[in-house]
Structure formats: structure tokens, C-alpha cells
PDB file of C-alpha atoms in Angstrom:
ATOM      1  CA  MET A   1       1.886 -32.140  31.999  1.00  0.00           C
ATOM      2  CA  LEU A   2      -0.956 -29.634  32.107  1.00  0.00           C
ATOM      3  CA  LEU A   3       1.414 -26.790  31.192  1.00  0.00           C
ATOM      4  CA  ILE A   4       2.693 -28.763  28.193  1.00  0.00           C
ATOM      5  CA  ILE A   5      -0.836 -29.444  26.951  1.00  0.00           C
ATOM      6  CA  SER A   6      -1.818 -25.828  27.555  1.00  0.00           C
ATOM      7  CA  SER A   7       1.241 -24.592  25.668  1.00  0.00           C
ATOM      8  CA  ALA A   8       0.521 -26.928  22.765  1.00  0.00           C
ATOM      9  CA  LEU A   9      -3.077 -25.674  22.586  1.00  0.00           C
ATOM     10  CA  ILE A  10      -1.980 -22.053  22.501  1.00  0.00           C
ATOM     11  CA  VAL A  11       0.613 -22.662  19.797  1.00  0.00           C
ATOM     12  CA  ALA A  12      -1.761 -24.756  17.694  1.00  0.00           C
ATOM     13  CA  TYR A  13      -4.706 -22.367  17.894  1.00  0.00           C
ATOM     14  CA  THR A  14      -2.560 -19.289  17.367  1.00  0.00           C
ATOM     15  CA  ILE A  15      -1.148 -20.843  14.189  1.00  0.00           C
ATOM     16  CA  LEU A  16      -4.643 -21.906  13.113  1.00  0.00           C
ATOM     17  CA  PHE A  17      -5.979 -18.428  13.797  1.00  0.00           C
ATOM     18  CA  SER A  18      -3.105 -16.771  11.942  1.00  0.00           C
ATOM     19  CA  ARG A  19      -3.540 -18.978   8.872  1.00  0.00           C
ATOM     20  CA  TYR A  20      -7.302 -18.504   8.834  1.00  0.00           C
ATOM     21  CA  THR A  21      -6.905 -14.748   9.238  1.00  0.00           C
ATOM     22  CA  ALA A  22      -4.338 -14.579   6.447  1.00  0.00           C
ATOM     23  CA  SER A  23      -6.819 -16.128   4.022  1.00  0.00           C
ATOM     24  CA  LYS A  24      -9.620 -13.700   4.958  1.00  0.00           C
ATOM     25  CA  LYS A  25      -7.732 -10.482   5.774  1.00  0.00           C
ATOM     26  CA  HIS A  26      -8.744  -8.679   2.585  1.00  0.00           C
ATOM     27  CA  LEU A  27     -12.407  -9.153   3.503  1.00  0.00           C
ATOM     28  CA  VAL A  28     -12.181  -7.619   6.991  1.00  0.00           C
ATOM     29  CA  ASN A  29     -12.368  -3.850   7.385  1.00  0.00           C
ATOM     30  CA  ALA A  30      -9.607  -1.960   9.203  1.00  0.00           C
ATOM     31  CA  SER A  31     -11.432  -1.202  12.465  1.00  0.00           C
ATOM     32  CA  ILE A  32     -12.568  -4.797  12.937  1.00  0.00           C
ATOM     33  CA  GLY A  33      -9.045  -5.930  12.045  1.00  0.00           C
ATOM     34  CA  LYS A  34      -7.575  -3.772  14.805  1.00  0.00           C
ATOM     35  CA  CYS A  35     -10.066  -5.148  17.325  1.00  0.00           C
ATOM     36  CA  ILE A  36      -9.283  -8.704  16.287  1.00  0.00           C
ATOM     37  CA  SER A  37      -5.544  -8.047  16.545  1.00  0.00           C
ATOM     38  CA  MET A  38      -5.910  -6.498  19.975  1.00  0.00           C
ATOM     39  CA  SER A  39      -8.067  -9.350  21.270  1.00  0.00           C
ATOM     40  CA  VAL A  40      -5.738 -12.072  20.067  1.00  0.00           C
ATOM     41  CA  GLY A  41      -2.698 -10.202  21.371  1.00  0.00           C
ATOM     42  CA  MET A  42      -4.218  -9.758  24.818  1.00  0.00           C
ATOM     43  CA  VAL A  43      -5.528 -13.266  25.353  1.00  0.00           C
ATOM     44  CA  SER A  44      -2.468 -15.091  23.985  1.00  0.00           C
ATOM     45  CA  SER A  45       0.054 -12.940  25.840  1.00  0.00           C
ATOM     46  CA  THR A  46      -1.880 -13.342  29.086  1.00  0.00           C
ATOM     47  CA  MET A  47      -1.589 -17.109  28.665  1.00  0.00           C
ATOM     48  CA  ILE A  48       2.123 -16.851  27.860  1.00  0.00           C
ATOM     49  CA  GLY A  49       2.746 -14.742  30.979  1.00  0.00           C
ATOM     50  CA  LEU A  50       0.704 -17.106  33.134  1.00  0.00           C
ATOM     51  CA  MET A  51       2.538 -20.197  31.950  1.00  0.00           C
ATOM     52  CA  LEU A  52       5.983 -18.638  32.281  1.00  0.00           C
ATOM     53  CA  SER A  53       5.251 -17.543  35.828  1.00  0.00           C
ATOM     54  CA  MET A  54       4.169 -21.096  36.657  1.00  0.00           C
ATOM     55  CA  LEU A  55       7.393 -22.462  35.167  1.00  0.00           C
ATOM     56  CA  ILE A  56       9.593 -19.945  37.015  1.00  0.00           C
ATOM     57  CA  PRO A  57       7.746 -19.334  40.308  1.00  0.00           C
ATOM     58  CA  GLY A  58       8.687 -16.406  42.499  1.00  0.00           C
ATOM     59  CA  GLU A  59      10.582 -14.529  39.784  1.00  0.00           C
ATOM     60  CA  LEU A  60       8.037 -11.899  38.758  1.00  0.00           C
ATOM     61  CA  ALA A  61      10.586  -9.511  37.222  1.00  0.00           C
ATOM     62  CA  TYR A  62      12.128 -12.174  34.987  1.00  0.00           C
ATOM     63  CA  THR A  63       8.848 -13.752  33.960  1.00  0.00           C
ATOM     64  CA  THR A  64       7.350 -10.354  33.132  1.00  0.00           C
ATOM     65  CA  ILE A  65      10.204  -9.347  30.832  1.00  0.00           C
ATOM     66  CA  LEU A  66      10.458 -12.813  29.295  1.00  0.00           C
ATOM     67  CA  SER A  67       6.713 -12.994  28.667  1.00  0.00           C
ATOM     68  CA  ILE A  68       6.706  -9.509  27.090  1.00  0.00           C
ATOM     69  CA  ILE A  69       9.493 -10.526  24.693  1.00  0.00           C
ATOM     70  CA  ILE A  70       8.015 -13.921  23.773  1.00  0.00           C
ATOM     71  CA  SER A  71       4.468 -12.642  23.381  1.00  0.00           C
ATOM     72  CA  SER A  72       5.616  -9.678  21.277  1.00  0.00           C
ATOM     73  CA  VAL A  73       7.301 -12.013  18.832  1.00  0.00           C
ATOM     74  CA  CYS A  74       4.327 -14.394  18.739  1.00  0.00           C
ATOM     75  CA  THR A  75       1.631 -11.771  18.411  1.00  0.00           C
ATOM     76  CA  TYR A  76       3.477  -9.869  15.699  1.00  0.00           C
ATOM     77  CA  PHE A  77       2.600 -12.685  13.312  1.00  0.00           C
ATOM     78  CA  THR A  78      -1.110 -12.392  14.038  1.00  0.00           C
ATOM     79  CA  GLY A  79      -1.162  -8.595  13.818  1.00  0.00           C
ATOM     80  CA  LYS A  80       0.783  -8.292  10.577  1.00  0.00           C
ATOM     81  CA  HIS A  81      -2.230  -9.441   8.580  1.00  0.00           C
ATOM     82  CA  PHE A  82      -3.942  -6.130   9.363  1.00  0.00           C
ATOM     83  CA  GLY A  83      -1.068  -3.805   8.479  1.00  0.00           C
ATOM     84  CA  ILE A  84       0.840  -1.404  10.687  1.00  0.00           C
ATOM     85  CA  ASN A  85      -2.233  -0.493  12.743  1.00  0.00           C
ATOM     86  CA  GLY A  86      -2.855  -4.164  13.461  1.00  0.00           C
ATOM     87  CA  ILE A  87       0.767  -4.637  14.493  1.00  0.00           C
ATOM     88  CA  ILE A  88       0.655  -1.636  16.839  1.00  0.00           C
ATOM     89  CA  GLU A  89      -2.621  -2.826  18.407  1.00  0.00           C
ATOM     90  CA  THR A  90      -1.314  -6.369  18.811  1.00  0.00           C
ATOM     91  CA  LEU A  91       2.007  -5.337  20.330  1.00  0.00           C
ATOM     92  CA  SER A  92       0.342  -2.901  22.747  1.00  0.00           C
ATOM     93  CA  ALA A  93      -2.175  -5.477  23.877  1.00  0.00           C
ATOM     94  CA  SER A  94       0.501  -8.165  24.182  1.00  0.00           C
ATOM     95  CA  PHE A  95       2.602  -5.892  26.376  1.00  0.00           C
ATOM     96  CA  MET A  96      -0.293  -5.393  28.773  1.00  0.00           C
ATOM     97  CA  GLY A  97      -1.444  -9.015  28.648  1.00  0.00           C
ATOM     98  CA  ALA A  98       2.055 -10.367  29.285  1.00  0.00           C
ATOM     99  CA  MET A  99       2.394  -8.262  32.418  1.00  0.00           C
ATOM    100  CA  MET A 100      -1.059  -9.253  33.680  1.00  0.00           C
ATOM    101  CA  GLY A 101      -0.469 -12.943  32.985  1.00  0.00           C
ATOM    102  CA  ALA A 102       2.879 -12.933  34.799  1.00  0.00           C
ATOM    103  CA  MET A 103       1.327 -11.197  37.819  1.00  0.00           C
ATOM    104  CA  LEU A 104      -1.660 -13.542  37.829  1.00  0.00           C
ATOM    105  CA  GLY A 105       0.561 -16.607  37.765  1.00  0.00           C
ATOM    106  CA  ASP A 106       2.858 -15.266  40.466  1.00  0.00           C
ATOM    107  CA  MET A 107      -0.050 -14.405  42.780  1.00  0.00           C
ATOM    108  CA  THR A 108      -1.935 -17.682  42.296  1.00  0.00           C
ATOM    109  CA  PRO A 109      -1.511 -20.039  45.275  1.00  0.00           C
ATOM    110  CA  ALA A 110      -0.090 -23.477  44.475  1.00  0.00           C
ATOM    111  CA  ASN A 111      -3.363 -25.233  45.282  1.00  0.00           C
ATOM    112  CA  ARG A 112      -5.225 -23.117  42.673  1.00  0.00           C
ATOM    113  CA  GLN A 113      -2.766 -23.334  39.784  1.00  0.00           C
ATOM    114  CA  THR A 114      -4.593 -26.139  37.996  1.00  0.00           C
ATOM    115  CA  PHE A 115      -7.862 -24.229  38.260  1.00  0.00           C
ATOM    116  CA  ILE A 116      -6.422 -20.990  36.854  1.00  0.00           C
ATOM    117  CA  ILE A 117      -4.649 -22.753  33.978  1.00  0.00           C
ATOM    118  CA  VAL A 118      -7.801 -24.610  32.928  1.00  0.00           C
ATOM    119  CA  ALA A 119      -9.983 -21.516  33.324  1.00  0.00           C
ATOM    120  CA  MET A 120      -7.612 -19.392  31.240  1.00  0.00           C
ATOM    121  CA  ASP A 121      -7.324 -22.126  28.595  1.00  0.00           C
ATOM    122  CA  ILE A 122     -11.101 -22.204  28.249  1.00  0.00           C
ATOM    123  CA  ILE A 123     -11.239 -18.404  28.075  1.00  0.00           C
ATOM    124  CA  TYR A 124      -8.501 -18.487  25.424  1.00  0.00           C
ATOM    125  CA  LEU A 125     -10.310 -21.119  23.344  1.00  0.00           C
ATOM    126  CA  LEU A 126     -13.651 -19.306  23.553  1.00  0.00           C
ATOM    127  CA  SER A 127     -11.959 -16.019  22.597  1.00  0.00           C
ATOM    128  CA  ILE A 128     -10.309 -17.562  19.547  1.00  0.00           C
ATOM    129  CA  LEU A 129     -13.581 -19.229  18.526  1.00  0.00           C
ATOM    130  CA  SER A 130     -15.515 -15.964  18.811  1.00  0.00           C
ATOM    131  CA  LEU A 131     -12.842 -14.134  16.800  1.00  0.00           C
ATOM    132  CA  LEU A 132     -12.991 -16.797  14.078  1.00  0.00           C
ATOM    133  CA  PHE A 133     -16.774 -16.362  13.940  1.00  0.00           C
ATOM    134  CA  THR A 134     -16.304 -12.576  13.721  1.00  0.00           C
ATOM    135  CA  ILE A 135     -13.859 -12.900  10.825  1.00  0.00           C
ATOM    136  CA  ASN A 136     -16.188 -15.320   9.063  1.00  0.00           C
ATOM    137  CA  LYS A 137     -19.155 -12.980   9.546  1.00  0.00           C
ATOM    138  CA  GLU A 138     -17.195  -9.998   8.211  1.00  0.00           C
ATOM    139  CA  ALA A 139     -15.978 -12.000   5.227  1.00  0.00           C
ATOM    140  CA  VAL A 140     -19.550 -12.964   4.357  1.00  0.00           C
ATOM    141  CA  LYS A 141     -20.720  -9.330   4.616  1.00  0.00           C
ATOM    142  CA  GLN A 142     -17.886  -7.974   2.483  1.00  0.00           C
ATOM    143  CA  ASP A 143     -17.777 -10.587  -0.234  1.00  0.00           C
ATOM    144  CA  GLU A 144     -21.296 -12.033  -0.334  1.00  0.00           C
ATOM    145  CA  MET A 145     -19.621 -15.423  -0.223  1.00  0.00           C
ATOM    146  CA  GLN A 146     -20.819 -18.539   1.475  1.00  0.00           C
ATOM    147  CA  LYS A 147     -19.946 -18.927   5.099  1.00  0.00           C
ATOM    148  CA  THR A 148     -16.930 -21.050   5.832  1.00  0.00           C
ATOM    149  CA  LYS A 149     -17.909 -24.026   7.896  1.00  0.00           C
ATOM    150  CA  LEU A 150     -16.366 -23.605  11.309  1.00  0.00           C
ATOM    151  CA  THR A 151     -17.724 -26.920  12.560  1.00  0.00           C
ATOM    152  CA  PRO A 152     -14.319 -28.664  12.361  1.00  0.00           C
ATOM    153  CA  ILE A 153     -12.774 -25.864  14.427  1.00  0.00           C
ATOM    154  CA  PHE A 154     -15.626 -26.045  16.942  1.00  0.00           C
ATOM    155  CA  VAL A 155     -15.213 -29.837  17.211  1.00  0.00           C
ATOM    156  CA  SER A 156     -11.453 -29.482  17.672  1.00  0.00           C
ATOM    157  CA  MET A 157     -12.041 -27.002  20.488  1.00  0.00           C
ATOM    158  CA  ILE A 158     -14.426 -29.414  22.205  1.00  0.00           C
ATOM    159  CA  LEU A 159     -11.781 -32.127  21.883  1.00  0.00           C
ATOM    160  CA  SER A 160      -9.168 -29.731  23.260  1.00  0.00           C
ATOM    161  CA  ILE A 161     -11.300 -28.997  26.300  1.00  0.00           C
ATOM    162  CA  SER A 162     -11.763 -32.757  26.751  1.00  0.00           C
ATOM    163  CA  VAL A 163      -7.988 -33.282  26.625  1.00  0.00           C
ATOM    164  CA  LEU A 164      -7.596 -30.549  29.244  1.00  0.00           C
ATOM    165  CA  GLY A 165     -10.133 -32.331  31.436  1.00  0.00           C
ATOM    166  CA  ILE A 166      -8.283 -35.627  31.114  1.00  0.00           C
ATOM    167  CA  ALA A 167      -4.984 -33.906  31.960  1.00  0.00           C
ATOM    168  CA  VAL A 168      -6.545 -32.342  35.053  1.00  0.00           C
ATOM    169  CA  ILE A 169      -7.898 -35.701  36.212  1.00  0.00           C
ATOM    170  CA  MET A 170      -4.529 -37.370  35.651  1.00  0.00           C
ATOM    171  CA  GLU A 171      -2.716 -34.583  37.485  1.00  0.00           C
ATOM    172  CA  ALA A 172      -5.181 -34.727  40.378  1.00  0.00           C
ATOM    173  CA  ASN A 173      -4.746 -38.502  40.642  1.00  0.00           C
ATOM    174  CA  ALA A 174      -0.962 -38.127  40.605  1.00  0.00           C
ATOM    175  CA  LYS A 175      -1.121 -35.523  43.391  1.00  0.00           C
ATOM    176  CA  ALA A 176      -3.486 -37.716  45.387  1.00  0.00           C
ATOM    177  CA  ALA A 177      -1.101 -40.653  45.061  1.00  0.00           C
ATOM    178  CA  ASP A 178       1.771 -38.469  46.261  1.00  0.00           C
ATOM    179  CA  ASP A 179      -0.221 -37.312  49.286  1.00  0.00           C
ATOM    180  CA  VAL A 180      -1.002 -40.832  50.524  1.00  0.00           C
ATOM    181  CA  PRO A 181       1.417 -41.633  53.342  1.00  0.00           C
ATOM    182  CA  GLU A 182       3.430 -44.778  52.913  1.00  0.00           C
ATOM    183  CA  MET A 183       2.724 -47.512  55.379  1.00  0.00           C
ATOM    184  CA  ASN A 184       5.825 -48.677  57.127  1.00  0.00           C
ATOM    185  CA  HIS A 185       5.448 -52.294  58.144  1.00  0.00           C
ATOM    186  CA  GLN A 186       8.669 -52.865  59.979  1.00  0.00           C
ATOM    187  CA  HIS A 187       8.302 -55.225  62.835  1.00  0.00           C
ATOM    188  CA  GLN A 188      10.851 -55.277  65.588  1.00  0.00           C
ATOM    189  CA  HIS A 189      11.381 -58.480  67.538  1.00  0.00           C
TER     190      HIS A 189
END
């Protein structure tokens, strides 16, 4: 369940980020655009590699190649807003992040998987939030426009972290229930 929620968060925030970036791309200079592309490519592909390695444990070669392919396709759409340089930066970062995420997931012991998923989700959300603030700041500098209110995005991230917390509690309770030995009350006469 935690992997499903984590996957949904990544897809939702990547789409949100891509749409927000598309509306502000003309206001962000090229060097900042490349940095933004690289950051989003790295953090999202690391999450993709991590989740795939948790879904297919013990198959590092397959999860690495699969995560590179999936993350390249996904991150292309975020990098294209900043032209060919943005695409190159995004694809390069996604290649590296996909490999690191697959290795991280494969090396994580089973009793620490929940911790690493939640920690990486929080890192992902904070990275996306900081990149949205960076884009907003650049847009204000370039266009002398009013700042876009990012409060709804901030609130949605707080709610997302709360949903992650609830999922962790539910998963921990389910594991605890599975670990309780059944009492066998058979009486022999």
C-alpha cells in the first residue's frame, strides 16, 4: 500500500511540476532551467528506481535497466520545457538517479524498507517544493509580476506527508498483526 501511495505522489507532483513549469518557462533563464531540469530528473528517477527495486527484489540488473527506461521517458516531459539543454540535463540526471535508486532499494534490508520509502518521499516532496519556489522567484525577477501563491501547493504537500504517515501506521499495524502468534486452544481428552 505504501508503494502505491508513494507512486501516486510521484506521478501527481511530477505532473503538477511539469504543468507549473510549462506556464513559467519563458520567465526562467537558461542556466536556472538546466539546474531545475537536472534536479527534477535526479530526484524523480531515484524514486522510480527505489520503488521498482522494492517491487522486484533481488533483481538489480532488471530493475536498473527498467528504471532507466521508465525514468527517461518520465523526465523527458519535465526537461522539454527548457529546450535541448534541459532535455540533455534531465536525461543525464535521470540515468544516474535511476541507477542509484535501484541500488539503494536492492541494498535496503526488509526491516528498513518503510523507513527508506518515507524518507525518500519526503526528500522528493521538499525538492519539488523548493524547485517550485525557485521557478516562482525567477518568474518574479524576470517579469516584475506578482508572486504566484504557492500556499495551495504547500498545503497539498503537508496533506501528502500526512497520508504517508497514515499509510505507515496502517502498514505497521498490519505487520504487527501478522507477527502475533495464533493461540491454538485444542484440548485433548
